[in-house]
CSV table of C-alpha atoms and ligand atoms in Angstrom, one decimal:
chain,number,residue,atom,x,y,z
A,1,UNK,CA,34.3,-126.5,47.6
A,2,UNK,CA,37.3,-125.6,49.8
A,3,UNK,CA,38.2,-122.3,51.4
A,4,UNK,CA,41.8,-123.2,51.0
A,5,UNK,CA,41.8,-122.0,47.4
A,6,UNK,CA,40.6,-118.5,46.9
A,7,UNK,CA,39.4,-117.6,43.3
A,8,UNK,CA,38.7,-114.0,42.4
A,9,UNK,CA,37.9,-112.6,38.9
A,10,UNK,CA,37.9,-108.9,38.1
A,11,UNK,CA,38.8,-107.0,34.9
A,12,UNK,CA,39.3,-110.1,32.8
A,13,UNK,CA,41.8,-111.5,35.3
A,14,UNK,CA,41.3,-114.6,37.5
A,15,UNK,CA,43.6,-114.9,40.6
A,16,UNK,CA,43.9,-118.3,42.2
A,17,UNK,CA,45.4,-118.0,45.6
A,18,UNK,CA,46.7,-120.8,47.9
A,19,UNK,CA,44.9,-120.0,51.2
A,20,UNK,CA,46.1,-122.4,53.8
A,21,UNK,CA,48.9,-120.3,55.4
A,22,UNK,CA,48.8,-122.3,58.7
A,23,UNK,CA,50.1,-125.3,56.7
A,24,UNK,CA,52.4,-123.3,54.4
A,25,UNK,CA,49.8,-123.6,51.7
A,26,UNK,CA,50.3,-127.4,51.4
A,27,UNK,CA,47.9,-128.7,48.7
A,28,UNK,CA,45.2,-131.2,49.4
A,29,UNK,CA,43.1,-133.2,46.9
A,30,UNK,CA,40.2,-130.8,47.5
A,31,UNK,CA,42.5,-127.9,46.6
A,32,UNK,CA,43.8,-129.6,43.5
A,33,UNK,CA,40.1,-130.2,42.4
A,34,UNK,CA,39.2,-126.5,43.0
A,35,UNK,CA,42.3,-125.4,41.0
A,36,UNK,CA,41.6,-127.9,38.1
A,37,UNK,CA,38.0,-126.6,37.9
A,38,UNK,CA,39.2,-122.9,38.0
A,39,UNK,CA,41.7,-123.5,35.2
A,40,UNK,CA,39.2,-125.4,33.1
A,41,UNK,CA,36.5,-122.6,33.6
A,42,UNK,CA,39.1,-120.0,32.7
A,43,UNK,CA,40.1,-121.9,29.5
A,44,UNK,CA,36.5,-121.9,28.3
A,45,UNK,CA,35.5,-118.4,29.3
A,46,UNK,CA,36.3,-115.9,26.6
A,47,UNK,CA,35.6,-113.0,29.0
A,48,UNK,CA,38.7,-113.9,31.1
A,49,UNK,CA,42.1,-113.3,29.5
A,50,UNK,CA,44.7,-114.1,32.2
A,51,UNK,CA,45.0,-116.4,35.2
A,52,UNK,CA,47.5,-115.8,38.0
A,53,UNK,CA,48.5,-118.2,40.8
A,54,UNK,CA,49.8,-116.8,44.1
A,55,UNK,CA,50.0,-117.6,47.8
A,56,UNK,CA,48.5,-116.0,50.8
A,57,UNK,CA,50.9,-115.6,53.7
A,58,UNK,CA,54.6,-116.1,53.6
A,59,UNK,CA,54.7,-119.2,51.3
A,60,UNK,CA,53.7,-119.8,47.7
A,61,UNK,CA,53.1,-123.4,48.4
A,62,UNK,CA,55.0,-126.1,50.3
A,63,UNK,CA,53.8,-128.6,47.7
A,64,UNK,CA,51.6,-131.6,48.1
A,65,UNK,CA,50.2,-132.1,51.5
A,66,UNK,CA,52.4,-134.9,52.9
A,67,UNK,CA,49.6,-136.5,54.9
A,68,UNK,CA,47.4,-136.6,51.7
A,69,UNK,CA,50.3,-138.2,49.9
A,70,UNK,CA,50.5,-140.9,52.5
A,71,UNK,CA,46.7,-141.5,52.5
A,72,UNK,CA,46.8,-142.2,48.7
A,73,UNK,CA,44.1,-141.5,46.1
A,74,UNK,CA,40.5,-141.7,47.2
A,75,UNK,CA,37.5,-142.7,45.0
A,76,UNK,CA,37.5,-143.7,41.4
A,77,UNK,CA,38.3,-141.6,38.4
A,78,UNK,CA,41.2,-139.3,37.6
A,79,UNK,CA,42.8,-138.0,40.8
A,80,UNK,CA,42.4,-134.3,41.3
A,81,UNK,CA,46.2,-133.7,41.1
A,82,UNK,CA,46.3,-135.4,37.6
A,83,UNK,CA,43.2,-133.3,36.5
A,84,UNK,CA,45.0,-130.2,37.7
A,85,UNK,CA,48.3,-131.0,35.9
A,86,UNK,CA,46.5,-131.7,32.7
A,87,UNK,CA,44.5,-128.5,33.0
A,88,UNK,CA,47.6,-126.3,33.3
A,89,UNK,CA,49.4,-128.3,30.6
A,90,UNK,CA,46.6,-128.0,28.1
A,91,UNK,CA,45.4,-124.4,28.9
A,92,UNK,CA,45.6,-122.4,25.7
A,93,UNK,CA,45.5,-119.0,27.5
A,94,UNK,CA,48.2,-117.2,29.5
A,95,UNK,CA,49.1,-118.6,33.0
A,96,UNK,CA,51.1,-116.5,35.4
A,97,UNK,CA,52.8,-117.6,38.6
A,98,UNK,CA,53.4,-114.9,41.2
A,99,UNK,CA,55.7,-116.7,43.6
A,100,UNK,CA,55.6,-114.8,46.8
A,101,UNK,CA,57.6,-117.2,49.0
A,102,UNK,CA,58.9,-120.8,49.0
A,103,UNK,CA,57.7,-122.9,46.1
A,104,UNK,CA,58.4,-126.5,46.9
A,105,UNK,CA,57.7,-129.7,44.9
A,106,UNK,CA,54.6,-129.1,42.8
A,107,UNK,CA,55.0,-125.4,43.8
A,108,UNK,CA,58.0,-125.4,41.5
A,109,UNK,CA,56.8,-127.8,38.9
A,110,UNK,CA,53.5,-126.0,38.3
A,111,UNK,CA,55.5,-122.9,37.4
A,112,UNK,CA,57.0,-124.8,34.5
A,113,UNK,CA,53.6,-124.8,32.9
A,114,UNK,CA,53.1,-121.0,33.5
A,115,UNK,CA,54.0,-118.6,30.7
A,116,UNK,CA,55.3,-115.9,33.0
A,117,UNK,CA,56.9,-116.6,36.4
A,118,UNK,CA,57.4,-113.6,38.7
A,119,UNK,CA,58.9,-114.0,42.1
A,120,UNK,CA,59.7,-111.9,45.1
A,121,UNK,CA,63.3,-111.5,46.3
A,122,UNK,CA,62.5,-113.7,49.3
A,123,UNK,CA,61.0,-116.5,47.2
A,124,UNK,CA,62.8,-119.8,46.9
A,125,UNK,CA,62.4,-122.9,44.8
A,126,UNK,CA,63.1,-126.6,45.6
A,127,UNK,CA,62.1,-130.0,44.1
A,128,UNK,CA,62.9,-132.5,46.9
A,129,UNK,CA,61.3,-135.5,45.3
A,130,UNK,CA,64.2,-137.8,45.6
A,131,UNK,CA,64.8,-136.7,49.2
A,132,UNK,CA,61.2,-138.0,49.8
A,133,UNK,CA,61.8,-141.3,48.0
A,134,UNK,CA,59.8,-139.9,45.0
A,135,UNK,CA,60.5,-138.9,41.5
A,136,UNK,CA,60.0,-135.7,39.5
A,137,UNK,CA,56.4,-135.1,38.3
A,138,UNK,CA,54.3,-132.7,36.2
A,139,UNK,CA,56.7,-133.4,33.2
A,140,UNK,CA,59.4,-131.6,35.2
A,141,UNK,CA,61.9,-134.4,34.2
A,142,UNK,CA,61.5,-133.1,30.6
A,143,UNK,CA,60.8,-129.4,31.2
A,144,UNK,CA,63.3,-128.5,33.9
A,145,UNK,CA,66.4,-129.8,31.9
A,146,UNK,CA,65.0,-128.0,28.8
A,147,UNK,CA,64.8,-124.7,30.8
A,148,UNK,CA,67.9,-124.7,33.0
A,149,UNK,CA,70.1,-127.5,31.4
A,150,UNK,CA,70.7,-131.1,32.4
A,151,UNK,CA,73.5,-130.5,34.9
A,152,UNK,CA,71.5,-127.8,36.8
A,153,UNK,CA,68.3,-129.9,36.7
A,154,UNK,CA,70.1,-132.9,38.2
A,155,UNK,CA,71.5,-130.7,40.9
A,156,UNK,CA,68.0,-129.5,41.7
A,157,UNK,CA,66.4,-133.0,41.6
A,158,UNK,CA,69.1,-135.2,43.0
A,159,UNK,CA,70.1,-133.0,46.0
A,160,UNK,CA,66.7,-131.3,46.5
A,161,UNK,CA,68.5,-128.1,47.4
A,162,UNK,CA,66.9,-124.7,47.7
A,163,UNK,CA,67.4,-122.1,45.0
A,164,UNK,CA,67.3,-118.4,45.8
A,165,UNK,CA,65.3,-116.0,43.7
A,166,UNK,CA,68.6,-114.6,42.3
A,167,UNK,CA,69.8,-118.0,41.3
A,168,UNK,CA,66.4,-118.9,39.8
A,169,UNK,CA,66.5,-115.7,37.6
A,170,UNK,CA,70.0,-116.5,36.4
A,171,UNK,CA,69.0,-120.0,35.5
A,172,UNK,CA,66.0,-118.8,33.5
A,173,UNK,CA,63.5,-120.4,35.9
A,174,UNK,CA,61.7,-117.1,36.5
A,175,UNK,CA,60.9,-114.2,34.2
A,176,UNK,CA,61.5,-111.3,36.7
A,177,UNK,CA,62.2,-110.7,40.4
A,178,UNK,CA,60.6,-107.9,42.4
A,179,UNK,CA,61.4,-106.5,45.8
A,180,UNK,CA,59.1,-108.0,48.4
A,181,UNK,CA,57.4,-104.8,49.3
A,182,UNK,CA,56.6,-104.0,45.6
A,183,UNK,CA,55.8,-107.6,44.6
A,184,UNK,CA,52.0,-107.6,44.9
A,185,UNK,CA,51.6,-104.3,43.1
A,186,UNK,CA,54.1,-105.2,40.3
A,187,UNK,CA,52.6,-108.6,39.6
A,188,UNK,CA,49.0,-107.3,39.7
A,189,UNK,CA,49.9,-104.6,37.2
A,190,UNK,CA,51.7,-107.1,34.9
A,191,UNK,CA,48.9,-109.6,35.1
A,192,UNK,CA,46.4,-106.9,34.2
A,193,UNK,CA,48.6,-105.9,31.2
A,194,UNK,CA,48.4,-109.5,30.0
A,195,UNK,CA,44.6,-109.6,30.6
A,196,UNK,CA,44.1,-106.4,28.6
A,197,UNK,CA,46.2,-107.5,25.6
A,198,UNK,CA,44.8,-108.8,22.3
A,199,UNK,CA,43.4,-112.2,23.1
A,200,UNK,CA,43.9,-114.0,19.8
A,201,UNK,CA,47.5,-112.7,19.4
A,202,UNK,CA,48.1,-113.8,23.0
A,203,UNK,CA,46.8,-117.4,22.3
A,204,UNK,CA,48.8,-117.7,19.1
A,205,UNK,CA,52.0,-116.4,20.8
A,206,UNK,CA,51.6,-119.0,23.6
A,207,UNK,CA,51.0,-121.8,21.1
A,208,UNK,CA,54.0,-120.8,19.0
A,209,UNK,CA,56.3,-120.8,22.1
A,210,UNK,CA,54.9,-123.8,23.9
A,211,UNK,CA,55.2,-126.7,21.5
A,212,UNK,CA,55.7,-130.5,22.2
A,213,UNK,CA,52.4,-130.9,24.1
A,214,UNK,CA,52.2,-134.6,23.0
A,215,UNK,CA,55.7,-135.4,24.4
A,216,UNK,CA,55.0,-133.5,27.6
A,217,UNK,CA,51.8,-135.5,28.1
A,218,UNK,CA,53.6,-138.7,27.5
A,219,UNK,CA,56.3,-137.7,30.0
A,220,UNK,CA,53.7,-136.8,32.6
A,221,UNK,CA,52.1,-140.2,32.2
A,222,UNK,CA,55.4,-142.1,32.5
A,223,UNK,CA,56.4,-140.1,35.6
A,224,UNK,CA,52.9,-140.7,37.1
A,225,UNK,CA,53.3,-144.4,37.0
A,226,UNK,CA,56.8,-144.4,38.6
A,227,UNK,CA,55.6,-141.8,41.1
A,228,UNK,CA,52.6,-143.9,42.1
A,229,UNK,CA,54.8,-147.0,42.6
A,230,UNK,CA,57.4,-145.0,44.7
A,231,UNK,CA,54.5,-143.7,46.9
A,232,UNK,CA,53.9,-147.3,47.9
A,233,UNK,CA,57.6,-148.0,48.5
A,234,UNK,CA,59.5,-148.3,51.8
A,235,UNK,CA,61.8,-145.5,50.5
A,236,UNK,CA,58.9,-143.1,50.7
A,237,UNK,CA,57.8,-144.5,54.1
A,238,UNK,CA,61.2,-144.1,55.5
A,239,UNK,CA,61.7,-140.6,54.0
A,240,UNK,CA,58.5,-139.2,55.5
A,241,UNK,CA,59.1,-140.9,58.9
A,242,UNK,CA,62.6,-139.5,59.0
A,243,UNK,CA,61.3,-136.0,58.1
A,244,UNK,CA,58.6,-136.1,60.8
A,245,UNK,CA,61.1,-137.3,63.4
A,246,UNK,CA,63.7,-134.7,62.2
A,247,UNK,CA,66.3,-137.4,61.8
A,248,UNK,CA,68.4,-138.5,58.7
A,249,UNK,CA,66.7,-141.2,56.6
A,250,UNK,CA,68.4,-144.5,56.3
A,251,UNK,CA,67.9,-146.7,53.2
A,252,UNK,CA,69.2,-150.2,53.6
B,1,COA,N1,52.4,-131.0,53.9
B,1,COA,C1,51.7,-131.0,55.1
B,1,COA,N2,52.0,-130.1,56.0
B,1,COA,C2,52.9,-129.2,55.8
B,1,COA,C3,53.7,-129.2,54.6
B,1,COA,C4,53.4,-130.2,53.6
B,1,COA,N3,54.0,-130.2,52.4
B,1,COA,N4,54.6,-128.2,54.7
B,1,COA,C5,54.4,-127.6,55.9
B,1,COA,N5,53.4,-128.2,56.6
B,1,COA,C6,52.9,-127.9,57.9
B,1,COA,C7,53.9,-128.3,59.0
B,1,COA,O1,53.7,-129.7,59.3
B,1,COA,C8,53.4,-127.4,60.1
B,1,COA,O2,52.3,-127.9,60.7
B,1,COA,P1,52.0,-127.8,62.3
B,1,COA,O3,52.0,-126.4,62.6
B,1,COA,O4,50.7,-128.5,62.5
B,1,COA,O5,53.1,-128.6,62.9
B,1,COA,C9,53.1,-126.1,59.4
B,1,COA,O6,52.8,-126.5,58.0
B,1,COA,C10,54.2,-125.1,59.4
B,1,COA,O7,55.3,-125.7,58.9
B,1,COA,P2,56.8,-125.5,59.5
B,1,COA,O8,57.7,-126.5,58.9
B,1,COA,O9,56.7,-125.3,61.0
B,1,COA,O10,57.2,-124.0,58.9
B,1,COA,P3,58.6,-123.5,58.5
B,1,COA,O11,58.4,-122.0,58.2
B,1,COA,O12,59.6,-123.8,59.6
B,1,COA,O13,59.1,-124.2,57.2
B,1,COA,C11,58.7,-125.1,55.0
B,1,COA,C12,58.3,-124.1,56.0
B,1,COA,C13,57.7,-125.0,53.8
B,1,COA,C14,60.1,-124.8,54.5
B,1,COA,C15,58.7,-126.5,55.6
B,1,COA,O14,57.4,-126.7,56.2
B,1,COA,C16,58.9,-127.7,54.7
B,1,COA,O15,60.0,-128.0,54.2
B,1,COA,N6,57.7,-128.4,54.3
B,1,COA,C17,57.8,-129.6,53.6
B,1,COA,C18,57.9,-129.3,52.1
B,1,COA,C19,57.9,-130.6,51.3
B,1,COA,O16,58.8,-131.5,51.4
B,1,COA,N7,56.9,-130.7,50.4
B,1,COA,C20,56.7,-131.9,49.6
B,1,COA,C21,57.4,-131.6,48.2
B,1,COA,S1,57.2,-133.0,47.1
């Protein structure tokens, strides 16, 4: 168990909060494991009807913990991050992202598996995988172009630039944007509305909209192999070293 993920269930709604504000909610393997377990528990519990992800503090999540990335997988078996990605991909019940601040890397890509994505006006989105010598993950190389178009997706992936909430709404990356001071109350009310809705109709609605699960799984697996190889590459090493030293990366 880790305190860095807070899980609360009330009135048929589970809220999963990133709770590591001192590290901008960067996600460790223990946090992925806690989230994978929470999503799987939710999927199999008929008494809970909606699950919402959000962040504590001023960030949604700054993505994978960079030190954890560098340390590589530990132990045998399916790494917690892979368990988590499969859990959100396969979850038959509504998933909601309440993006309260920056959503970077997997912070963005996890929202592609959420059925409703709400964000605060101050929220931002970025997928700086290539900047880090890595490649898109979580089937984002398939899902992001499908949602925002190929040209826009390449702009996001290849430059790693940061999107504002307004731009994200225009692109169709988010469902709705709320003023910062109203964000918690608005998202809580909407999540409760989803949790109170007819559960079978909700599941069917999700399944009708969210098709192509096999292709998404295949994409995730292919990305995973390339991602793992890049993690061991000198491009990743140089990118992280440059980031830590606050200098431009140089790739011979
Ligand atoms: N992994 C590990 N630690 C992280 C982190 C990450 N992804 N993101 C932030 N942190 C840590 C910082 O190292 C810093 O730790 P320290 O106080 O011990 O030095 C702390 O969180 C605060 O971060 P800081 O950069 O000082 O905050 P900021 O408000 O200036 O910037 C971000 C916030 C999120 C914009 C910035 O931290 C950032 O860009 N992080 C990296 C994001 C990233 O590349 N993620 C990987 C995506 S694949």
